[in-house]
Coordinates of C-alpha atoms in Angstrom, one line a residue:
M1 CA -14.0 22.2 -8.6
D2 CA -14.3 22.2 -4.9
R3 CA -14.2 18.5 -4.2
E4 CA -17.0 18.1 -6.8
R5 CA -17.4 15.5 -9.5
N6 CA -19.0 16.1 -12.8
M7 CA -20.0 12.6 -13.9
V8 CA -21.4 11.0 -17.0
E9 CA -22.7 7.4 -16.9
I10 CA -22.0 5.1 -19.9
P11 CA -23.7 1.8 -20.4
L12 CA -21.2 -1.0 -19.9
D13 CA -21.7 -2.4 -23.4
D14 CA -20.7 1.1 -24.7
V15 CA -17.5 1.4 -22.6
S16 CA -14.4 1.8 -24.8
S17 CA -11.2 3.9 -24.5
E18 CA -12.5 6.1 -27.3
R19 CA -15.8 6.7 -25.6
V20 CA -14.3 7.4 -22.2
E21 CA -11.7 9.8 -23.7
E22 CA -14.6 11.6 -25.5
V23 CA -16.5 12.0 -22.2
W24 CA -13.4 13.4 -20.4
A25 CA -12.8 15.9 -23.2
D26 CA -16.4 17.1 -23.0
L27 CA -16.2 17.4 -19.2
L28 CA -12.9 19.3 -19.4
K29 CA -14.3 21.7 -22.1
S30 CA -17.4 22.4 -20.0
E31 CA -15.3 23.1 -16.9
Q32 CA -12.9 25.3 -18.8
E33 CA -15.7 27.3 -20.3
N34 CA -17.5 27.8 -17.0
A35 CA -15.6 28.2 -13.7
H36 CA -12.1 26.7 -14.3
P37 CA -10.4 28.1 -17.4
G38 CA -7.0 26.8 -16.3
L39 CA -8.1 23.3 -15.6
V40 CA -6.1 20.5 -17.3
R41 CA -6.2 16.7 -17.3
T42 CA -3.2 15.3 -15.5
H43 CA -1.3 12.4 -17.1
T44 CA 1.1 11.4 -14.4
R45 CA 0.1 8.0 -13.3
T46 CA -2.7 5.4 -13.6
L47 CA -4.0 3.7 -10.5
V48 CA -6.3 0.7 -10.9
I49 CA -8.2 -0.2 -7.7
L50 CA -9.6 -3.7 -7.6
S51 CA -12.3 -4.5 -5.1
A52 CA -14.8 -7.2 -4.5
A53 CA -18.5 -6.4 -4.2
G54 CA -19.7 -6.2 -0.6
G55 CA -16.5 -4.6 0.7
A56 CA -15.9 -1.0 1.8
R57 CA -16.0 1.5 -1.0
P58 CA -12.5 2.7 -1.7
D59 CA -12.1 6.3 -0.6
V60 CA -10.5 7.4 -3.8
E61 CA -11.4 11.1 -3.8
P62 CA -8.9 12.3 -1.2
V63 CA -6.2 10.3 -3.0
A64 CA -7.1 11.8 -6.4
L65 CA -6.9 15.3 -4.8
S66 CA -3.4 14.7 -3.4
H67 CA -2.1 12.9 -6.5
P68 CA -3.8 14.0 -9.7
G69 CA -3.8 11.3 -12.4
R70 CA -6.0 8.6 -13.8
Y71 CA -8.0 6.4 -11.4
I72 CA -9.9 3.3 -12.5
T73 CA -12.0 1.6 -9.8
V74 CA -13.2 -1.9 -10.6
T75 CA -15.8 -3.6 -8.3
V76 CA -16.1 -7.3 -9.2
G77 CA -19.1 -9.4 -8.3
Q78 CA -22.0 -7.0 -8.5
T79 CA -25.4 -8.7 -8.6
A80 CA -26.6 -6.4 -11.3
A81 CA -24.5 -4.4 -13.7
R82 CA -25.0 -0.7 -13.9
G83 CA -23.3 1.8 -16.1
A84 CA -19.7 3.0 -15.8
A85 CA -19.3 6.4 -14.2
V86 CA -16.8 8.7 -15.9
S87 CA -15.8 11.9 -14.2
L88 CA -13.2 14.6 -13.6
F89 CA -12.3 15.4 -10.1
G90 CA -10.3 18.2 -8.6
A91 CA -10.2 21.0 -6.0
S92 CA -10.8 24.7 -6.3
G93 CA -7.7 26.7 -7.1
L94 CA -5.8 23.7 -8.5
G95 CA -5.2 23.5 -12.2
A96 CA -4.9 19.7 -12.3
A97 CA -7.9 17.4 -12.5
S98 CA -7.9 13.7 -11.9
E99 CA -9.6 11.4 -14.4
L100 CA -11.9 8.8 -12.8
V101 CA -13.6 5.7 -14.2
D102 CA -15.8 3.5 -12.0
L103 CA -16.5 0.1 -13.5
P104 CA -19.0 -2.1 -11.6
L105 CA -18.8 -5.6 -13.0
T106 CA -20.8 -8.7 -12.4
A107 CA -18.9 -11.9 -11.4
H108 CA -19.0 -13.4 -15.0
Q109 CA -17.6 -10.2 -16.7
Y110 CA -13.9 -10.1 -17.5
W111 CA -12.5 -7.2 -15.6
A112 CA -9.0 -7.3 -17.2
E113 CA -10.7 -7.0 -20.6
A114 CA -12.5 -3.9 -19.4
V115 CA -9.5 -2.3 -17.8
L116 CA -6.6 -2.8 -20.2
P117 CA -7.9 -0.6 -23.0
L118 CA -8.1 2.3 -20.5
L119 CA -4.3 2.2 -19.8
R120 CA -2.0 4.7 -21.5
P121 CA 1.3 3.4 -22.7
D122 CA 3.1 6.6 -21.6
M123 CA 1.9 6.5 -18.0
P124 CA 3.2 4.2 -15.2
V125 CA 0.4 1.9 -14.0
S126 CA -0.1 0.8 -10.4
G127 CA -2.6 -1.8 -9.2
L128 CA -4.1 -1.4 -5.7
I129 CA -5.9 -4.7 -4.8
T130 CA -8.2 -4.3 -1.8
D131 CA -9.5 -7.9 -1.9
L132 CA -6.6 -10.4 -2.0
D133 CA -8.7 -13.2 -3.5
L134 CA -8.6 -11.2 -6.8
L135 CA -4.9 -11.9 -7.0
Q136 CA -5.7 -15.4 -8.3
G137 CA -6.8 -16.4 -11.8
D138 CA -6.3 -15.5 -15.4
E139 CA -7.7 -12.0 -15.0
F140 CA -5.0 -10.8 -12.6
H141 CA -2.4 -12.6 -14.7
E142 CA -3.4 -10.4 -17.7
L143 CA -3.4 -7.2 -15.6
A144 CA -0.1 -8.0 -13.8
L145 CA 1.8 -8.2 -17.0
N146 CA 0.9 -4.5 -17.6
L147 CA 1.6 -3.2 -14.0
D148 CA 4.7 -1.4 -12.9
T149 CA 3.7 -1.3 -9.2
V150 CA 1.3 -3.4 -7.0
V151 CA 0.0 -2.0 -3.7
L152 CA -1.5 -4.5 -1.2
D153 CA -2.8 -4.1 2.3
T154 CA -1.6 -7.1 4.3
R155 CA -2.8 -5.7 7.7
G156 CA -4.6 -8.4 9.5
I157 CA -3.0 -11.3 7.6
S158 CA -1.0 -13.7 9.6
R159 CA 1.2 -14.7 6.6
P160 CA 1.7 -11.5 4.6
S161 CA 4.3 -13.2 2.3
K162 CA 1.6 -15.4 0.7
P163 CA -0.2 -12.8 -1.4
W164 CA 3.2 -11.3 -2.3
A165 CA 4.3 -14.7 -3.6
R166 CA 1.3 -14.7 -5.9
V167 CA 2.2 -11.2 -7.2
F168 CA 5.8 -12.1 -7.9
G169 CA 4.7 -15.4 -9.4
E170 CA 2.8 -13.5 -12.1
N171 CA 5.4 -10.7 -12.6
P172 CA 8.6 -10.9 -10.7
R173 CA 9.7 -7.4 -11.8
I174 CA 6.7 -5.6 -10.2
T175 CA 7.6 -2.9 -7.7
P176 CA 5.9 -3.8 -4.4
M177 CA 4.2 -1.4 -2.0
D178 CA 2.2 -2.3 1.1
L179 CA -0.1 -0.2 3.2
A180 CA 0.9 -2.4 6.2
W181 CA 4.5 -1.5 5.7
H182 CA 3.7 2.2 5.2
S183 CA 1.6 2.3 8.4
L184 CA 4.7 1.3 10.3
Q185 CA 6.8 4.3 9.2
P186 CA 6.4 6.1 12.6
W187 CA 7.3 2.8 14.4
R188 CA 10.5 2.5 12.3
E189 CA 11.4 6.1 12.9
V190 CA 11.1 5.8 16.7
A191 CA 13.0 2.5 16.7
A192 CA 15.8 4.0 14.6
A193 CA 16.0 7.1 16.8
A194 CA 16.3 5.0 19.9
F195 CA 19.6 3.7 18.7
D196 CA 21.1 7.0 17.5
P197 CA 23.7 7.1 20.2
D198 CA 26.8 5.1 19.1
D199 CA 27.0 3.1 22.3
L200 CA 23.4 2.0 21.9
A201 CA 23.8 1.2 18.2
A202 CA 26.6 -1.2 19.2
L203 CA 23.9 -3.3 20.9
L204 CA 22.2 -4.2 17.6
P205 CA 24.4 -7.2 16.7
A206 CA 23.3 -8.8 20.0
L207 CA 19.6 -8.6 19.3
E208 CA 18.0 -11.9 20.1
T209 CA 14.2 -11.5 20.1
V210 CA 11.6 -9.1 18.7
A211 CA 8.5 -9.6 20.9
A212 CA 5.3 -7.8 19.7
V213 CA 1.9 -7.4 21.3
G214 CA -1.3 -6.3 19.7
G215 CA -4.7 -7.3 18.4
P216 CA -5.3 -10.0 15.7
E217 CA -4.7 -7.4 12.9
A218 CA -1.2 -6.7 14.2
D219 CA 0.3 -10.1 13.3
S220 CA 1.4 -9.0 9.9
L221 CA 2.7 -5.7 11.3
A222 CA 4.9 -7.5 13.7
T223 CA 6.2 -9.6 10.7
W224 CA 7.0 -6.5 8.7
L225 CA 8.7 -4.7 11.6
H226 CA 10.8 -7.8 12.3
G227 CA 11.6 -8.0 8.5
W228 CA 12.7 -4.3 8.6
I229 CA 15.0 -5.0 11.6
V230 CA 16.5 -8.0 9.9
E231 CA 17.2 -6.0 6.7
R232 CA 18.6 -2.9 8.5
T233 CA 20.9 -4.9 10.8
D234 CA 21.9 -7.3 8.0
R235 CA 20.8 -10.4 9.9
Q236 CA 19.3 -12.4 7.1
D237 CA 21.5 -15.4 7.9
D238 CA 21.0 -15.1 11.6
E239 CA 17.6 -13.7 12.2
P240 CA 16.5 -12.7 15.8
A241 CA 13.5 -14.7 16.9
L242 CA 10.0 -13.2 16.4
E243 CA 7.3 -13.6 19.0
F244 CA 3.8 -12.2 18.7
S245 CA 1.1 -12.2 21.4
S246 CA -2.5 -11.3 20.5
R247 CA -4.8 -9.5 22.8
R248 CA -8.5 -9.8 22.1
G249 CA -10.4 -6.5 21.5
Q250 CA -7.4 -4.6 20.3
G251 CA -6.9 -4.2 16.5
G252 CA -3.5 -2.7 15.9
L253 CA 0.1 -3.0 17.1
R254 CA 0.4 -1.9 20.8
S255 CA 4.0 -2.6 21.8
V256 CA 7.3 -4.1 20.6
E257 CA 10.1 -5.2 22.9
L258 CA 13.6 -5.7 21.5
R259 CA 15.6 -8.0 23.7
F260 CA 19.4 -8.3 23.6
A261 CA 22.0 -10.7 24.9
G262 CA 23.2 -9.4 28.2
G263 CA 19.8 -8.1 29.3
A264 CA 19.4 -4.8 27.4
V265 CA 15.9 -4.1 26.3
C266 CA 14.2 -1.5 24.0
C267 CA 10.5 -1.0 24.6
I268 CA 8.4 0.7 21.9
S269 CA 4.8 1.3 22.8
S270 CA 1.7 3.2 21.6
T271 CA -0.5 5.3 23.9
G272 CA -2.9 6.0 21.1
R273 CA -1.7 9.5 20.5
Q274 CA 2.1 9.0 20.8
L275 CA 4.8 6.4 20.2
R276 CA 7.6 6.1 22.8
A277 CA 10.8 4.1 22.8
E278 CA 13.1 3.5 25.8
V279 CA 16.4 1.7 25.9
E280 CA 17.3 0.1 29.2
V281 CA 20.6 -1.4 30.1
H282 CA 20.9 -3.3 33.4
G283 CA 17.6 -1.7 34.4
R284 CA 18.7 1.8 33.8
T285 CA 17.0 4.0 31.1
M286 CA 19.8 5.1 28.8
H287 CA 17.8 6.9 26.1
A288 CA 14.2 7.7 25.3
V289 CA 12.4 9.2 22.3
H290 CA 8.8 9.9 21.4
Q291 CA 6.7 11.4 18.7
A292 CA 3.1 12.1 18.0
W293 CA 1.1 9.4 16.2
N294 CA -2.4 8.6 15.1
E295 CA -3.8 5.6 13.3
P296 CA -3.8 6.7 9.7
S297 CA -6.9 6.4 7.4
W298 CA -6.9 4.2 4.3
A299 CA -6.8 7.2 2.0
R300 CA -3.9 8.7 3.9
L301 CA -1.9 5.4 3.7
V302 CA -2.5 5.1 -0.1
S303 CA -1.5 8.8 -0.6
G304 CA 1.6 8.2 1.5
C305 CA 2.6 5.1 -0.5
L306 CA 2.2 7.0 -3.8
A307 CA 4.1 10.0 -2.5
H308 CA 7.0 7.9 -1.2
G309 CA 7.3 5.8 -4.3
Y310 CA 9.8 3.0 -4.6
D311 CA 11.2 1.8 -1.3
P312 CA 14.3 -0.4 -1.7
V313 CA 14.3 -1.5 1.9
F314 CA 10.8 -2.9 1.6
H315 CA 11.6 -4.4 -1.8
H316 CA 14.5 -6.3 -0.2
T317 CA 12.4 -7.2 2.8
V318 CA 9.5 -8.6 0.9
R319 CA 11.7 -10.6 -1.4
H320 CA 13.5 -12.1 1.5
L321 CA 10.3 -13.0 3.2
V322 CA 8.8 -14.5 0.1
E323 CA 11.9 -16.6 -0.5
T324 CA 12.3 -17.8 3.0
R325 CA 8.6 -18.4 3.8
E326 CA 7.1 -19.3 0.4
G327 CA 10.2 -20.7 -1.3
L328 CA 9.7 -18.5 -4.4
H329 CA 13.0 -17.8 -6.1
E330 CA 13.1 -16.0 -9.5
E331 CA 16.1 -16.6 -11.6
G332 CA 17.6 -13.4 -13.0
V333 CA 15.4 -11.1 -10.9
D334 CA 17.3 -8.5 -8.9
A335 CA 15.7 -8.4 -5.5

């Protein structure tokens, strides 16, 4: 298959795990008999994507190409129900095909009831929630108990710890991933490289302020970058101050300034195509690093999260943020 989907529509009242498996088996047989004799269904992971009607359609196909597995997209709040779309999706020359199910549900339909029968007990299950309002209620509670990983996108949220408090409140043992955190990977790399010289690394205990500038969507990014710095410098009990300044008309993070006692400063900035970090001590540039950078697409961020897997630094950071800002402490849970 060259980025093509062979799809069968099933009426929603006929959707069952047995019926969906039957359709996948028929599609696979057809593909094997025609152009792709080596094609197989790949049972590596299940990703459930929850979206609200009216939002942007999840760009799941590039993710399914990069990470073959089972993908269940659920759109909640459709004005009129249509059939479920069941398909196999792959790329020419690859033996692995992803299994896709698209469930468009009206507001009164129980989406957890529709999703849970499609989960395989032998496959890890991740939930990607694109509309954070869907984190509330009994439906998410039922799903959360069956999830190994939750992926959120807290970009543009001024208080990114709040949705994560909801997630951990339902299942404290869930592995967290966040597209906002993953989007900051180049920023973290540049910031870390700026302090590679031992004499500059010695400045870090004297960090007093993290001052970020960007558009309204960058508030949470500043929070996560600050949280990463706190975690990596072991400053949980003596956090440097966080300052965020919003500039209208600019969506993402534009610059970060790390200010140290004694007047040293590290400036990290984006030119749109490049990230650059400079460390100045007494007005003199002591070290500078830069790397290419472009704003990643949604699909690229999701693929990156799935490829990276469990990130203990983010896990510790998000738990610390939830505990200090939301007051959520889970007895017996290893952060």
